[in-house]
CSV table of N, CA and C in Angstrom, one decimal:
chain,number,residue,atom,x,y,z
H,1,MET,N,6.1,5.3,-5.3
H,1,MET,CA,5.4,5.0,-4.1
H,1,MET,C,3.9,4.9,-4.5
H,2,LEU,N,3.4,5.8,-5.3
H,2,LEU,CA,1.9,5.7,-5.7
H,2,LEU,C,1.6,4.4,-6.4
H,3,ALA,N,2.6,4.0,-7.3
H,3,ALA,CA,2.4,2.8,-8.0
H,3,ALA,C,2.3,1.6,-7.0
H,4,ALA,N,3.1,1.6,-6.0
H,4,ALA,CA,3.1,0.5,-5.0
H,4,ALA,C,1.9,0.6,-4.1
H,5,LEU,N,1.4,1.8,-3.8
H,5,LEU,CA,0.2,2.0,-2.9
H,5,LEU,C,-1.0,1.5,-3.7
H,6,TYR,N,-1.1,1.7,-5.0
H,6,TYR,CA,-2.3,1.3,-5.7
H,6,TYR,C,-2.2,-0.1,-6.4
H,7,GLY,N,-1.0,-0.4,-6.8
H,7,GLY,CA,-0.8,-1.7,-7.5
H,7,GLY,C,0.0,-2.8,-6.9
H,8,GLY,N,0.6,-2.5,-5.7
H,8,GLY,CA,1.4,-3.5,-5.0
H,8,GLY,C,2.9,-3.3,-5.3
H,9,LEU,N,3.6,-4.3,-4.8
H,9,LEU,CA,5.1,-4.2,-4.9
H,9,LEU,C,5.6,-4.4,-6.3
H,10,ARG,N,4.9,-5.2,-7.1
H,10,ARG,CA,5.4,-5.4,-8.5
H,10,ARG,C,5.2,-4.1,-9.3
H,11,ALA,N,4.1,-3.4,-9.1
H,11,ALA,CA,3.9,-2.2,-9.8
H,11,ALA,C,4.9,-1.1,-9.4
H,12,GLY,N,5.2,-1.1,-8.1
H,12,GLY,CA,6.2,-0.2,-7.6
H,12,GLY,C,7.6,-0.5,-8.1
H,13,ALA,N,7.9,-1.7,-8.2
H,13,ALA,CA,9.2,-2.1,-8.7
H,13,ALA,C,9.3,-1.8,-10.2
H,14,ALA,N,8.2,-2.0,-10.9
H,14,ALA,CA,8.2,-1.7,-12.4
H,14,ALA,C,8.4,-0.2,-12.6
H,15,ALA,N,7.6,0.6,-11.8
H,15,ALA,CA,7.8,2.0,-11.9
H,15,ALA,C,9.2,2.5,-11.6
H,16,THR,N,9.8,1.8,-10.6
H,16,THR,CA,11.2,2.2,-10.3
H,16,THR,C,12.1,1.9,-11.4
H,17,VAL,N,12.0,0.8,-12.0
H,17,VAL,CA,12.9,0.4,-13.2
H,17,VAL,C,12.7,1.4,-14.3
H,18,VAL,N,11.4,1.7,-14.6
H,18,VAL,CA,11.2,2.6,-15.8
H,18,VAL,C,11.7,4.0,-15.5
H,19,SER,N,11.6,4.4,-14.2
H,19,SER,CA,12.1,5.7,-13.8
H,19,SER,C,13.7,5.7,-13.9
H,20,ALA,N,14.3,4.7,-13.5
H,20,ALA,CA,15.8,4.6,-13.5
H,20,ALA,C,16.3,4.6,-15.0
H,21,VAL,N,15.6,3.8,-15.8
H,21,VAL,CA,16.0,3.7,-17.2
H,21,VAL,C,15.8,5.1,-17.9
H,22,ALA,N,14.7,5.7,-17.6
H,22,ALA,CA,14.4,7.0,-18.2
H,22,ALA,C,15.4,8.1,-17.8
H,23,ALA,N,15.7,8.1,-16.5
H,23,ALA,CA,16.7,9.0,-16.0
H,23,ALA,C,18.1,8.8,-16.6
H,24,ASN,N,18.4,7.5,-16.7
H,24,ASN,CA,19.7,7.2,-17.4
H,24,ASN,C,19.7,7.7,-18.8
H,25,TYR,N,18.7,7.4,-19.5
H,25,TYR,CA,18.6,7.8,-21.0
H,25,TYR,C,18.5,9.3,-21.2
H,26,PHE,N,17.7,9.9,-20.4
H,26,PHE,CA,17.4,11.4,-20.7
H,26,PHE,C,18.2,12.4,-19.9
H,27,LEU,N,18.8,12.0,-18.8
H,27,LEU,CA,19.4,12.9,-17.9
H,27,LEU,C,20.9,12.8,-17.7
H,28,MET,N,21.4,11.6,-17.9
H,28,MET,CA,22.9,11.4,-17.7
H,28,MET,C,23.6,11.5,-19.0
H,29,GLU,N,24.8,12.1,-18.8
H,29,GLU,CA,25.7,12.2,-20.0
H,29,GLU,C,26.3,10.9,-20.3
H,30,PRO,N,26.4,10.5,-21.6
H,30,PRO,CA,25.9,11.2,-22.8
H,30,PRO,C,24.4,10.9,-22.9
H,31,VAL,N,23.6,12.0,-23.1
H,31,VAL,CA,22.2,12.0,-23.2
H,31,VAL,C,21.8,11.1,-24.4
H,32,GLY,N,20.8,10.3,-24.3
H,32,GLY,CA,20.4,9.5,-25.4
H,32,GLY,C,21.1,8.1,-25.5
H,33,SER,N,21.7,7.8,-24.4
H,33,SER,CA,22.5,6.5,-24.3
H,33,SER,C,22.2,5.9,-23.0
H,34,PHE,N,22.3,4.5,-23.0
H,34,PHE,CA,22.1,3.8,-21.7
H,34,PHE,C,23.4,3.5,-21.0
H,35,PHE,N,24.5,4.0,-21.6
H,35,PHE,CA,25.8,3.7,-20.9
H,35,PHE,C,26.1,4.7,-19.8
H,36,ILE,N,26.7,4.2,-18.8
H,36,ILE,CA,27.1,5.1,-17.7
H,36,ILE,C,28.6,5.1,-17.6
H,37,PHE,N,29.2,6.3,-17.8
H,37,PHE,CA,30.7,6.4,-17.9
H,37,PHE,C,31.3,6.9,-16.6
H,38,GLN,N,30.5,7.5,-15.7
H,38,GLN,CA,31.1,8.0,-14.5
H,38,GLN,C,30.7,7.2,-13.3
H,39,ALA,N,31.6,7.0,-12.4
H,39,ALA,CA,31.3,6.2,-11.2
H,39,ALA,C,30.2,6.9,-10.3
H,40,ALA,N,30.2,8.2,-10.3
H,40,ALA,CA,29.2,8.9,-9.5
H,40,ALA,C,27.8,8.7,-10.1
H,41,ASP,N,27.7,8.6,-11.4
H,41,ASP,CA,26.4,8.3,-12.0
H,41,ASP,C,25.9,6.9,-11.7
H,42,LEU,N,26.9,6.0,-11.7
H,42,LEU,CA,26.5,4.6,-11.4
H,42,LEU,C,26.1,4.5,-9.9
H,43,LEU,N,26.8,5.2,-9.0
H,43,LEU,CA,26.5,5.1,-7.6
H,43,LEU,C,25.1,5.8,-7.3
H,44,SER,N,24.9,6.9,-8.0
H,44,SER,CA,23.6,7.6,-7.8
H,44,SER,C,22.5,6.8,-8.3
H,45,SER,N,22.7,6.1,-9.4
H,45,SER,CA,21.6,5.2,-10.0
H,45,SER,C,21.4,4.0,-9.0
H,46,ALA,N,22.4,3.5,-8.5
H,46,ALA,CA,22.2,2.3,-7.5
H,46,ALA,C,21.5,2.8,-6.3
H,47,ILE,N,21.9,4.0,-5.8
H,47,ILE,CA,21.2,4.5,-4.6
H,47,ILE,C,19.7,4.8,-4.9
H,48,PHE,N,19.4,5.3,-6.1
H,48,PHE,CA,18.1,5.6,-6.5
H,48,PHE,C,17.3,4.3,-6.5
H,49,LEU,N,17.8,3.3,-7.2
H,49,LEU,CA,17.1,2.0,-7.3
H,49,LEU,C,16.9,1.4,-5.9
H,50,ALA,N,17.9,1.4,-5.1
H,50,ALA,CA,17.7,0.8,-3.7
H,50,ALA,C,16.7,1.5,-2.9
H,51,ASN,N,16.7,2.8,-2.9
H,51,ASN,CA,15.8,3.6,-2.1
H,51,ASN,C,14.3,3.5,-2.7
H,52,SER,N,14.2,3.5,-4.0
H,52,SER,CA,12.9,3.3,-4.6
H,52,SER,C,12.3,2.0,-4.3
H,53,VAL,N,13.1,0.9,-4.4
H,53,VAL,CA,12.6,-0.4,-4.1
H,53,VAL,C,12.2,-0.5,-2.6
H,54,LEU,N,12.9,0.1,-1.7
H,54,LEU,CA,12.6,0.1,-0.3
H,54,LEU,C,11.3,0.9,-0.1
H,55,VAL,N,11.1,2.0,-0.7
H,55,VAL,CA,9.9,2.8,-0.6
H,55,VAL,C,8.7,2.0,-1.1
H,56,SER,N,8.9,1.4,-2.3
H,56,SER,CA,7.8,0.5,-2.8
H,56,SER,C,7.4,-0.6,-1.9
H,57,TRP,N,8.4,-1.2,-1.3
H,57,TRP,CA,8.1,-2.3,-0.3
H,57,TRP,C,7.4,-1.8,0.9
H,58,VAL,N,7.8,-0.6,1.4
H,58,VAL,CA,7.1,-0.1,2.6
H,58,VAL,C,5.7,0.3,2.2
H,59,ALA,N,5.5,0.9,1.0
H,59,ALA,CA,4.1,1.3,0.6
H,59,ALA,C,3.3,0.1,0.4
H,60,ASP,N,3.8,-1.0,-0.1
H,60,ASP,CA,3.1,-2.2,-0.3
H,60,ASP,C,2.7,-2.8,1.1
H,61,ARG,N,3.6,-2.8,2.0
H,61,ARG,CA,3.3,-3.3,3.4
H,61,ARG,C,2.2,-2.4,4.0
H,62,LEU,N,2.2,-1.1,3.8
H,62,LEU,CA,1.2,-0.2,4.3
H,62,LEU,C,-0.2,-0.6,3.7
H,63,ARG,N,-0.2,-0.8,2.4
H,63,ARG,CA,-1.4,-1.2,1.7
H,63,ARG,C,-2.0,-2.5,2.2
H,64,LYS,N,-1.2,-3.4,2.5
H,64,LYS,CA,-1.6,-4.7,3.0
H,64,LYS,C,-2.1,-4.6,4.5
H,65,ALA,N,-1.4,-3.8,5.2
H,65,ALA,CA,-1.9,-3.5,6.6
H,65,ALA,C,-3.2,-2.8,6.7
H,66,ASP,N,-3.4,-1.9,5.8
H,66,ASP,CA,-4.7,-1.1,5.7
H,66,ASP,C,-5.8,-2.1,5.3
H,67,ALA,N,-5.5,-3.0,4.4
H,67,ALA,CA,-6.6,-3.9,4.0
H,67,ALA,C,-6.9,-4.9,5.2
H,68,GLY,N,-5.9,-5.3,5.9
H,68,GLY,CA,-6.2,-6.1,7.1
H,68,GLY,C,-7.0,-5.4,8.1
H,69,LEU,N,-6.7,-4.1,8.4
H,69,LEU,CA,-7.4,-3.4,9.3
H,69,LEU,C,-8.9,-3.2,8.9
H,70,ARG,N,-9.1,-2.9,7.6
H,70,ARG,CA,-10.5,-2.8,7.1
H,70,ARG,C,-11.3,-4.0,7.3
H,71,ARG,N,-10.7,-5.2,7.0
H,71,ARG,CA,-11.4,-6.5,7.3
H,71,ARG,C,-11.7,-6.7,8.7
H,72,SER,N,-10.7,-6.4,9.6
H,72,SER,CA,-11.0,-6.5,11.0
H,72,SER,C,-12.1,-5.6,11.5
H,73,GLU,N,-12.0,-4.3,11.0
H,73,GLU,CA,-13.1,-3.4,11.4
H,73,GLU,C,-14.5,-3.8,10.9
H,74,ALA,N,-14.5,-4.4,9.7
H,74,ALA,CA,-15.8,-4.9,9.2
H,74,ALA,C,-16.3,-6.0,10.1
H,75,ALA,N,-15.5,-6.9,10.5
H,75,ALA,CA,-15.9,-8.0,11.3
H,75,ALA,C,-16.4,-7.5,12.7
H,76,LYS,N,-15.7,-6.6,13.2
H,76,LYS,CA,-16.1,-6.1,14.5
H,76,LYS,C,-17.4,-5.3,14.4
H,77,ARG,N,-17.6,-4.6,13.3
H,77,ARG,CA,-18.8,-3.8,13.1
H,77,ARG,C,-20.0,-4.8,13.0
H,78,GLN,N,-19.8,-5.9,12.3
H,78,GLN,CA,-20.9,-6.9,12.1
H,78,GLN,C,-21.2,-7.5,13.5
H,79,GLU,N,-20.2,-7.8,14.3
H,79,GLU,CA,-20.5,-8.4,15.6
H,79,GLU,C,-21.2,-7.4,16.5
H,80,LEU,N,-20.9,-6.1,16.4
H,80,LEU,CA,-21.6,-5.1,17.2
H,80,LEU,C,-23.0,-4.9,16.8
H,81,GLU,N,-23.2,-4.9,15.4
H,81,GLU,CA,-24.6,-4.8,14.9
H,81,GLU,C,-25.4,-6.0,15.4
H,82,ARG,N,-24.8,-7.2,15.4
H,82,ARG,CA,-25.5,-8.4,15.9
H,82,ARG,C,-25.9,-8.3,17.3
H,83,LEU,N,-25.0,-7.8,18.1
H,83,LEU,CA,-25.3,-7.6,19.6
H,83,LEU,C,-26.3,-6.6,19.8
H,84,VAL,N,-26.3,-5.5,19.1
H,84,VAL,CA,-27.3,-4.5,19.2
H,84,VAL,C,-28.7,-5.0,18.8
H,85,ALA,N,-28.7,-5.8,17.7
H,85,ALA,CA,-30.0,-6.4,17.3
H,85,ALA,C,-30.6,-7.3,18.3
H,86,GLU,N,-29.7,-8.2,18.9
H,86,GLU,CA,-30.1,-9.1,20.0
H,86,GLU,C,-30.7,-8.3,21.2
H,87,ARG,N,-29.9,-7.3,21.6
H,87,ARG,CA,-30.4,-6.5,22.8
H,87,ARG,C,-31.7,-5.8,22.5
H,88,THR,N,-31.8,-5.3,21.3
H,88,THR,CA,-33.0,-4.6,20.9
H,88,THR,C,-34.2,-5.5,21.0
H,89,ALA,N,-34.0,-6.7,20.4
H,89,ALA,CA,-35.1,-7.7,20.4
H,89,ALA,C,-35.5,-8.1,21.8
H,90,GLU,N,-34.5,-8.3,22.7
H,90,GLU,CA,-34.7,-8.6,24.1
H,90,GLU,C,-35.5,-7.5,24.8
H,91,LEU,N,-35.2,-6.2,24.5
H,91,LEU,CA,-35.9,-5.1,25.1
H,91,LEU,C,-37.3,-5.0,24.6
H,92,VAL,N,-37.5,-5.3,23.3
H,92,VAL,CA,-38.9,-5.3,22.8
H,92,VAL,C,-39.7,-6.4,23.4
H,93,ARG,N,-39.1,-7.6,23.6
H,93,ARG,CA,-39.9,-8.7,24.3
H,93,ARG,C,-40.2,-8.3,25.8
H,94,GLN,N,-39.3,-7.6,26.4
H,94,GLN,CA,-39.5,-7.2,27.8
H,94,GLN,C,-40.7,-6.2,27.9
H,95,VAL,N,-40.7,-5.3,27.0
H,95,VAL,CA,-41.7,-4.2,26.9
H,95,VAL,C,-43.0,-4.9,26.6
H,96,ALA,N,-43.0,-5.8,25.7
H,96,ALA,CA,-44.3,-6.5,25.3
H,96,ALA,C,-44.9,-7.3,26.4
H,97,GLU,N,-44.1,-7.9,27.3
H,97,GLU,CA,-44.5,-8.7,28.4
H,97,GLU,C,-45.2,-7.9,29.5
H,98,ARG,N,-44.9,-6.6,29.5
H,98,ARG,CA,-45.5,-5.8,30.6
H,98,ARG,C,-46.9,-5.5,30.4
């Protein structure tokens, strides 16, 4: 998830594949092999991959939504600053005319 949050969907998917391969090689019997001999191990690997890709996709969507909100906030802030500057200039002119 962190890889997807910081690097996007591709980074999240790459981290998922590396994690699945490492888990298969180091944790599943026979240790030190990439072969899966038990159906339960194959099923658990498939579930892990599917869930990890889903989490990476959600994290990537959150990252993109956050970026869009930041752009929108910046545009609204600039508009507000422009309006405040205009109103301030108008008030200064009114005070100067008195």
